[in-house]
Amino acid sequence: MPCQSSDELKELVKEARPIAKQGRVADYIPALGKANPNDLSIAINYPDGRCFSAGDIERKISLQSISKVITLALVLMDRSKEYVFARVGMEPTGDPFNSIAKLETMAPSKPLNPMINAGALAVTNMIKGDSVEERFQRLLAFIRNLSGNDTIEYNEEIARSEFETAHLNRALCYFLKQHHIIEGDVEQLIDLYTKQCAIEMNCLDLSRIGLVFALDGVDPQLGKQIMPMNIARICKTFMVTCGMYNASGEFAIKIGIPAKSGVSGGIMGAVPGKFGIGIFGPALDDKGNSIAGIRLLELLSKTYNLSMF
Ligand code: GLN
């Protein structure tokens, strides 16, 4: 069933778009700096296959931090809750996503949660496989499965651009290695992580993955559980408590939808039991979240009374 352009969503996009002017496209990863700050698009996917959209939903975006929640799901399936949470915590930080501060001040020194870079790097390191290539292909296969799209790939230019400039992420890795949270080669981990963050898809794919989380791991089209229910729930809880970085509290109050953002300007939303949302709006606020994307979700949540609280 093709995705249907929706006048109601177009109206909300029109209302949300002007705030993009107050944001900025991320350019600390040079390849992301090319995005058009005024872009804004949304796709919503329902369990019965209906899909509604506004804007250019075919445009591909790299997942960036959105990938963290998907990798967490894979690693929880690969390992166990006990294994994963012995190395990464479950608490929000209140610090920026790439902060190193709490690693030093907390004892024992483990990343506070899997949504900040330190935690995500530790989680990516837990993906099973004998080589970077094998581990990456396993993650890609999982993402293709979740989205129902076999053609999903990663953007080599974005991966390379981040690999060449990821000094802070390297620093986080060395800190984690010193404290035995990770083992192995840091360059290989950065290679895997930057490829993971550069996996590309459009809003439609993103909304399909959001839908699987919304439905506790079930792919509604196949009627199949592709992720255990308890794992989907853990991921959704992290989306609520840490998914929008250090703006997660305000987001929960204003919008009340489990969501995960990335510095490319993507947001994946999972309205429990109802539908999945994919948004792209590359102008970011000072926390690194899509500024117009958040406004759009706020309008959507208010208009249709979507808060889960
Ligand atoms: N790849 C990005 C980084 O590690 C992801 C960060 C993000 O989207 N917040 O810096």
Tab-separated table of C-alpha atoms and ligand atoms in Angstrom:
chain	number	residue	atom	x	y	z
A	1	MET	CA	0.000	0.000	0.000
A	2	PRO	CA	1.643	3.310	-1.001
A	3	CYS	CA	1.968	6.087	1.546
A	4	GLN	CA	-0.804	8.635	1.139
A	5	SER	CA	-0.096	12.356	1.232
A	6	SER	CA	-2.205	13.876	4.031
A	7	ASP	CA	-3.605	17.419	4.084
A	8	GLU	CA	-3.853	17.373	7.887
A	9	LEU	CA	-0.160	16.485	8.203
A	10	LYS	CA	0.751	19.085	5.576
A	11	GLU	CA	-0.963	21.732	7.709
A	12	LEU	CA	1.015	20.677	10.794
A	13	VAL	CA	4.268	20.709	8.802
A	14	LYS	CA	3.437	24.205	7.566
A	15	GLU	CA	2.859	25.356	11.118
A	16	ALA	CA	6.042	23.739	12.463
A	17	ARG	CA	8.473	24.651	9.668
A	18	PRO	CA	9.192	28.330	10.509
A	19	ILE	CA	10.968	27.439	13.751
A	20	ALA	CA	13.642	25.649	11.693
A	21	LYS	CA	15.148	29.116	11.176
A	22	GLN	CA	16.137	29.136	14.853
A	23	GLY	CA	18.095	25.892	14.466
A	24	ARG	CA	21.337	24.826	12.828
A	25	VAL	CA	22.354	21.828	10.782
A	26	ALA	CA	25.011	19.665	12.530
A	27	ASP	CA	28.378	20.194	10.919
A	28	TYR	CA	30.783	18.602	13.407
A	29	ILE	CA	30.377	15.630	11.085
A	30	PRO	CA	31.287	17.561	7.921
A	31	ALA	CA	29.115	15.481	5.544
A	32	LEU	CA	25.960	16.335	7.537
A	33	GLY	CA	26.575	20.063	6.993
A	34	LYS	CA	25.216	19.772	3.442
A	35	ALA	CA	21.588	19.244	4.531
A	36	ASN	CA	18.945	21.877	3.786
A	37	PRO	CA	17.822	23.346	7.151
A	38	ASN	CA	14.309	24.045	5.864
A	39	ASP	CA	13.466	20.436	5.031
A	40	LEU	CA	10.702	18.914	7.097
A	41	SER	CA	8.848	15.693	6.406
A	42	ILE	CA	6.846	13.092	8.292
A	43	ALA	CA	5.458	9.610	7.695
A	44	ILE	CA	3.040	7.775	9.976
A	45	ASN	CA	2.519	4.027	9.694
A	46	TYR	CA	-0.441	2.108	11.144
A	47	PRO	CA	-0.582	-1.610	11.957
A	48	ASP	CA	-3.187	-2.210	9.225
A	49	GLY	CA	-0.749	-0.941	6.595
A	50	ARG	CA	-2.207	2.552	6.196
A	51	CYS	CA	0.425	5.232	5.882
A	52	PHE	CA	0.107	9.012	5.829
A	53	SER	CA	2.753	11.562	5.017
A	54	ALA	CA	3.729	15.132	4.319
A	55	GLY	CA	6.896	16.477	2.723
A	56	ASP	CA	9.589	14.617	0.856
A	57	ILE	CA	9.427	11.258	2.606
A	58	GLU	CA	11.656	9.564	0.030
A	59	ARG	CA	14.689	11.611	1.029
A	60	LYS	CA	17.312	9.454	2.715
A	61	ILE	CA	18.801	10.389	6.049
A	62	SER	CA	21.506	8.755	8.126
A	63	LEU	CA	20.286	7.297	11.394
A	64	GLN	CA	23.011	8.739	13.650
A	65	SER	CA	21.823	8.312	17.253
A	66	ILE	CA	18.546	6.704	16.192
A	67	SER	CA	20.683	3.641	15.454
A	68	LYS	CA	21.546	3.388	19.162
A	69	VAL	CA	18.144	2.066	20.144
A	70	ILE	CA	18.164	-0.504	17.334
A	71	THR	CA	21.666	-1.703	18.198
A	72	LEU	CA	20.589	-2.003	21.805
A	73	ALA	CA	17.718	-4.280	20.740
A	74	LEU	CA	20.082	-6.475	18.702
A	75	VAL	CA	22.633	-6.698	21.502
A	76	LEU	CA	19.972	-7.578	24.079
A	77	MET	CA	18.939	-10.383	21.720
A	78	ASP	CA	22.596	-11.395	21.161
A	79	ARG	CA	23.581	-11.347	24.808
A	80	SER	CA	21.387	-11.061	27.886
A	81	LYS	CA	20.004	-8.227	29.979
A	82	GLU	CA	22.475	-9.156	32.708
A	83	TYR	CA	25.458	-9.051	30.353
A	84	VAL	CA	24.477	-5.721	28.771
A	85	PHE	CA	23.499	-3.897	31.952
A	86	ALA	CA	26.622	-5.045	33.774
A	87	ARG	CA	28.461	-2.742	31.335
A	88	VAL	CA	25.957	0.067	30.707
A	89	GLY	CA	23.521	1.674	33.144
A	90	MET	CA	19.819	2.531	32.929
A	91	GLU	CA	19.756	6.127	34.154
A	92	PRO	CA	19.429	9.452	32.343
A	93	THR	CA	22.416	11.786	32.646
A	94	GLY	CA	21.247	15.363	32.179
A	95	ASP	CA	24.471	15.908	30.211
A	96	PRO	CA	24.975	16.404	26.464
A	97	PHE	CA	25.019	13.180	24.412
A	98	ASN	CA	28.765	13.218	23.835
A	99	SER	CA	29.811	14.217	27.364
A	100	ILE	CA	32.718	12.454	29.039
A	101	ALA	CA	32.215	14.084	32.467
A	102	LYS	CA	30.195	11.440	34.334
A	103	LEU	CA	32.480	8.621	33.232
A	104	GLU	CA	35.111	10.062	35.493
A	105	THR	CA	32.969	11.054	38.439
A	106	MET	CA	30.825	7.903	38.702
A	107	ALA	CA	32.085	4.803	40.454
A	108	PRO	CA	32.183	2.177	39.101
A	109	SER	CA	33.015	3.955	35.869
A	110	LYS	CA	30.379	2.719	33.440
A	111	PRO	CA	28.291	4.754	30.992
A	112	LEU	CA	25.002	5.778	32.567
A	113	ASN	CA	22.787	4.637	29.671
A	114	PRO	CA	22.934	3.213	26.129
A	115	MET	CA	21.635	6.389	24.439
A	116	ILE	CA	24.611	8.633	25.216
A	117	ASN	CA	27.652	8.120	23.023
A	118	ALA	CA	29.721	6.434	25.756
A	119	GLY	CA	26.953	3.877	26.367
A	120	ALA	CA	26.224	3.417	22.675
A	121	LEU	CA	29.884	2.743	21.906
A	122	ALA	CA	29.929	0.101	24.639
A	123	VAL	CA	26.729	-1.433	23.230
A	124	THR	CA	28.001	-1.441	19.631
A	125	ASN	CA	31.094	-3.224	20.927
A	126	MET	CA	28.803	-6.049	22.110
A	127	ILE	CA	27.417	-6.861	18.636
A	128	LYS	CA	28.421	-10.460	18.003
A	129	GLY	CA	30.569	-11.469	15.041
A	130	ASP	CA	34.151	-12.290	14.088
A	131	SER	CA	34.938	-9.112	12.163
A	132	VAL	CA	33.705	-5.545	11.775
A	133	GLU	CA	32.172	-6.580	8.449
A	134	GLU	CA	30.300	-9.541	9.918
A	135	ARG	CA	29.025	-7.532	12.872
A	136	PHE	CA	27.937	-4.668	10.638
A	137	GLN	CA	26.144	-7.036	8.247
A	138	ARG	CA	24.261	-8.584	11.167
A	139	LEU	CA	23.066	-5.149	12.280
A	140	LEU	CA	22.136	-4.208	8.723
A	141	ALA	CA	20.177	-7.448	8.288
A	142	PHE	CA	18.264	-6.706	11.515
A	143	ILE	CA	17.457	-3.170	10.343
A	144	ARG	CA	16.324	-4.458	6.945
A	145	ASN	CA	14.109	-6.931	8.732
A	146	LEU	CA	12.589	-4.292	11.032
A	147	SER	CA	11.864	-1.891	8.185
A	148	GLY	CA	10.796	-4.556	5.681
A	149	ASN	CA	13.208	-2.925	3.228
A	150	ASP	CA	16.010	-5.126	1.824
A	151	THR	CA	17.697	-2.271	0.023
A	152	ILE	CA	18.802	-0.329	3.106
A	153	GLU	CA	22.534	0.453	3.047
A	154	TYR	CA	24.939	2.820	4.722
A	155	ASN	CA	26.261	6.080	3.302
A	156	GLU	CA	30.010	5.645	2.814
A	157	GLU	CA	30.718	9.373	2.596
A	158	ILE	CA	28.983	10.089	5.912
A	159	ALA	CA	30.665	7.118	7.601
A	160	ARG	CA	34.089	8.241	6.374
A	161	SER	CA	33.433	11.848	7.314
A	162	GLU	CA	32.577	10.846	10.882
A	163	PHE	CA	35.413	8.289	11.092
A	164	GLU	CA	37.942	10.981	10.197
A	165	THR	CA	36.638	13.458	12.779
A	166	ALA	CA	35.434	11.283	15.699
A	167	HIS	CA	38.103	12.437	18.142
A	168	LEU	CA	35.743	12.781	21.076
A	169	ASN	CA	34.229	9.339	20.470
A	170	ARG	CA	37.747	7.897	20.342
A	171	ALA	CA	38.464	9.585	23.672
A	172	LEU	CA	35.316	7.991	25.140
A	173	CYS	CA	36.421	4.577	23.852
A	174	TYR	CA	39.887	4.845	25.376
A	175	PHE	CA	38.349	5.852	28.675
A	176	LEU	CA	36.010	2.845	28.508
A	177	LYS	CA	38.919	0.586	27.609
A	178	GLN	CA	40.974	1.824	30.545
A	179	HIS	CA	38.044	0.902	32.811
A	180	HIS	CA	37.470	-2.518	31.164
A	181	ILE	CA	33.996	-1.659	29.882
A	182	ILE	CA	35.239	-2.468	26.397
A	183	GLU	CA	38.048	-4.611	25.092
A	184	GLY	CA	39.598	-4.887	21.669
A	185	ASP	CA	40.680	-2.413	19.062
A	186	VAL	CA	39.302	1.136	19.323
A	187	GLU	CA	39.756	1.915	15.607
A	188	GLN	CA	37.682	-1.138	14.709
A	189	LEU	CA	34.966	-0.072	17.114
A	190	ILE	CA	34.926	3.456	15.664
A	191	ASP	CA	34.752	1.919	12.182
A	192	LEU	CA	31.724	-0.179	13.175
A	193	TYR	CA	30.031	2.662	15.092
A	194	THR	CA	30.444	5.237	12.327
A	195	LYS	CA	29.047	2.787	9.761
A	196	GLN	CA	26.122	2.065	12.104
A	197	CYS	CA	25.413	5.821	12.447
A	198	ALA	CA	25.636	6.248	8.654
A	199	ILE	CA	22.950	3.658	7.859
A	200	GLU	CA	20.503	5.490	5.613
A	201	MET	CA	16.779	5.288	5.167
A	202	ASN	CA	13.809	7.522	4.483
A	203	CYS	CA	11.012	8.639	6.832
A	204	LEU	CA	8.834	5.819	5.640
A	205	ASP	CA	11.353	3.167	6.676
A	206	LEU	CA	11.855	4.995	9.956
A	207	SER	CA	8.123	4.997	10.676
A	208	ARG	CA	7.974	1.255	9.970
A	209	ILE	CA	10.687	0.560	12.519
A	210	GLY	CA	8.904	2.876	14.972
A	211	LEU	CA	5.772	0.816	14.436
A	212	VAL	CA	7.540	-2.447	15.357
A	213	PHE	CA	8.646	-0.853	18.650
A	214	ALA	CA	5.113	0.560	19.149
A	215	LEU	CA	3.713	-2.957	18.762
A	216	ASP	CA	6.096	-4.527	21.288
A	217	GLY	CA	8.258	-6.146	18.628
A	218	VAL	CA	5.601	-7.455	16.248
A	219	ASP	CA	5.788	-6.854	12.503
A	220	PRO	CA	2.083	-6.313	11.762
A	221	GLN	CA	2.369	-7.135	8.065
A	222	LEU	CA	3.959	-10.532	8.682
A	223	GLY	CA	2.155	-11.050	11.987
A	224	LYS	CA	5.554	-12.094	13.334
A	225	GLN	CA	7.424	-11.234	16.520
A	226	ILE	CA	10.773	-9.943	15.245
A	227	MET	CA	11.993	-8.764	18.620
A	228	PRO	CA	10.987	-10.186	22.028
A	229	MET	CA	8.335	-8.103	23.767
A	230	ASN	CA	10.465	-7.391	26.846
A	231	ILE	CA	13.300	-6.081	24.676
A	232	ALA	CA	10.972	-3.761	22.743
A	233	ARG	CA	9.730	-2.491	26.101
A	234	ILE	CA	13.223	-1.853	27.446
A	235	CYS	CA	14.040	0.089	24.271
A	236	LYS	CA	10.841	2.161	24.478
A	237	THR	CA	11.560	2.983	28.098
A	238	PHE	CA	15.019	4.257	27.160
A	239	MET	CA	13.402	6.279	24.389
A	240	VAL	CA	11.227	7.986	27.022
A	241	THR	CA	13.944	8.540	29.630
A	242	CYS	CA	16.972	9.262	27.402
A	243	GLY	CA	15.851	9.239	23.733
A	244	MET	CA	15.980	13.001	23.237
A	245	TYR	CA	19.288	13.364	25.115
A	246	ASN	CA	19.187	15.933	27.931
A	247	ALA	CA	15.846	17.283	26.667
A	248	SER	CA	14.028	13.997	27.395
A	249	GLY	CA	12.188	15.257	30.483
A	250	GLU	CA	10.701	18.281	28.772
A	251	PHE	CA	9.889	16.171	25.720
A	252	ALA	CA	8.045	13.635	27.896
A	253	ILE	CA	5.988	16.392	29.493
A	254	LYS	CA	5.173	18.261	26.303
A	255	ILE	CA	4.810	15.358	23.887
A	256	GLY	CA	4.692	12.088	25.799
A	257	ILE	CA	5.716	9.755	22.973
A	258	PRO	CA	8.690	7.337	23.129
A	259	ALA	CA	11.084	8.784	20.553
A	260	LYS	CA	14.718	8.709	19.483
A	261	SER	CA	16.494	11.477	17.654
A	262	GLY	CA	19.732	11.755	15.723
A	263	VAL	CA	21.952	14.688	14.759
A	264	SER	CA	21.046	14.181	11.104
A	265	GLY	CA	17.649	15.628	12.107
A	266	GLY	CA	15.763	12.346	12.146
A	267	ILE	CA	13.275	11.381	14.853
A	268	MET	CA	11.721	7.938	15.184
A	269	GLY	CA	8.553	7.821	17.280
A	270	ALA	CA	6.639	4.807	18.626
A	271	VAL	CA	3.149	5.563	19.904
A	272	PRO	CA	2.483	2.459	22.037
A	273	GLY	CA	-0.032	0.116	20.441
A	274	LYS	CA	-0.973	2.687	17.811
A	275	PHE	CA	1.518	3.754	15.144
A	276	GLY	CA	5.096	4.487	14.156
A	277	ILE	CA	6.420	7.900	13.171
A	278	GLY	CA	9.386	8.934	11.017
A	279	ILE	CA	10.405	12.594	10.873
A	280	PHE	CA	13.192	14.425	9.105
A	281	GLY	CA	14.088	18.056	9.813
A	282	PRO	CA	17.849	18.695	9.840
A	283	ALA	CA	17.933	22.058	11.644
A	284	LEU	CA	18.819	21.200	15.261
A	285	ASP	CA	18.277	22.955	18.575
A	286	ASP	CA	21.096	23.439	21.073
A	287	LYS	CA	20.599	19.918	22.477
A	288	GLY	CA	21.044	18.329	19.055
A	289	ASN	CA	17.380	17.499	18.391
A	290	SER	CA	15.463	18.450	15.238
A	291	ILE	CA	13.915	21.791	16.218
A	292	ALA	CA	11.052	21.727	13.719
A	293	GLY	CA	10.670	17.972	14.199
A	294	ILE	CA	9.997	18.477	17.916
A	295	ARG	CA	7.542	21.274	17.172
A	296	LEU	CA	5.798	19.023	14.667
A	297	LEU	CA	5.550	16.189	17.208
A	298	GLU	CA	4.218	18.621	19.772
A	299	LEU	CA	1.469	19.779	17.396
A	300	LEU	CA	0.697	16.176	16.468
A	301	SER	CA	0.546	15.042	20.083
A	302	LYS	CA	-1.719	17.927	21.123
A	303	THR	CA	-4.011	17.656	18.098
A	304	TYR	CA	-4.545	13.897	18.456
A	305	ASN	CA	-4.056	13.580	22.207
A	306	LEU	CA	-1.161	11.140	21.890
A	307	SER	CA	0.666	11.543	25.187
A	308	MET	CA	0.992	8.208	26.958
A	309	PHE	CA	0.989	9.870	30.365
B	1	GLN	N1	27.276	9.701	15.078
B	1	GLN	C1	26.963	10.713	16.000
B	1	GLN	C2	28.045	10.880	17.060
B	1	GLN	O1	28.496	9.931	17.611
B	1	GLN	C3	25.639	10.414	16.635
B	1	GLN	C4	25.285	11.444	17.673
B	1	GLN	C5	23.849	11.830	17.638
B	1	GLN	O2	23.095	11.602	16.710
B	1	GLN	N2	23.491	12.509	18.696
B	1	GLN	O3	28.448	11.964	17.366
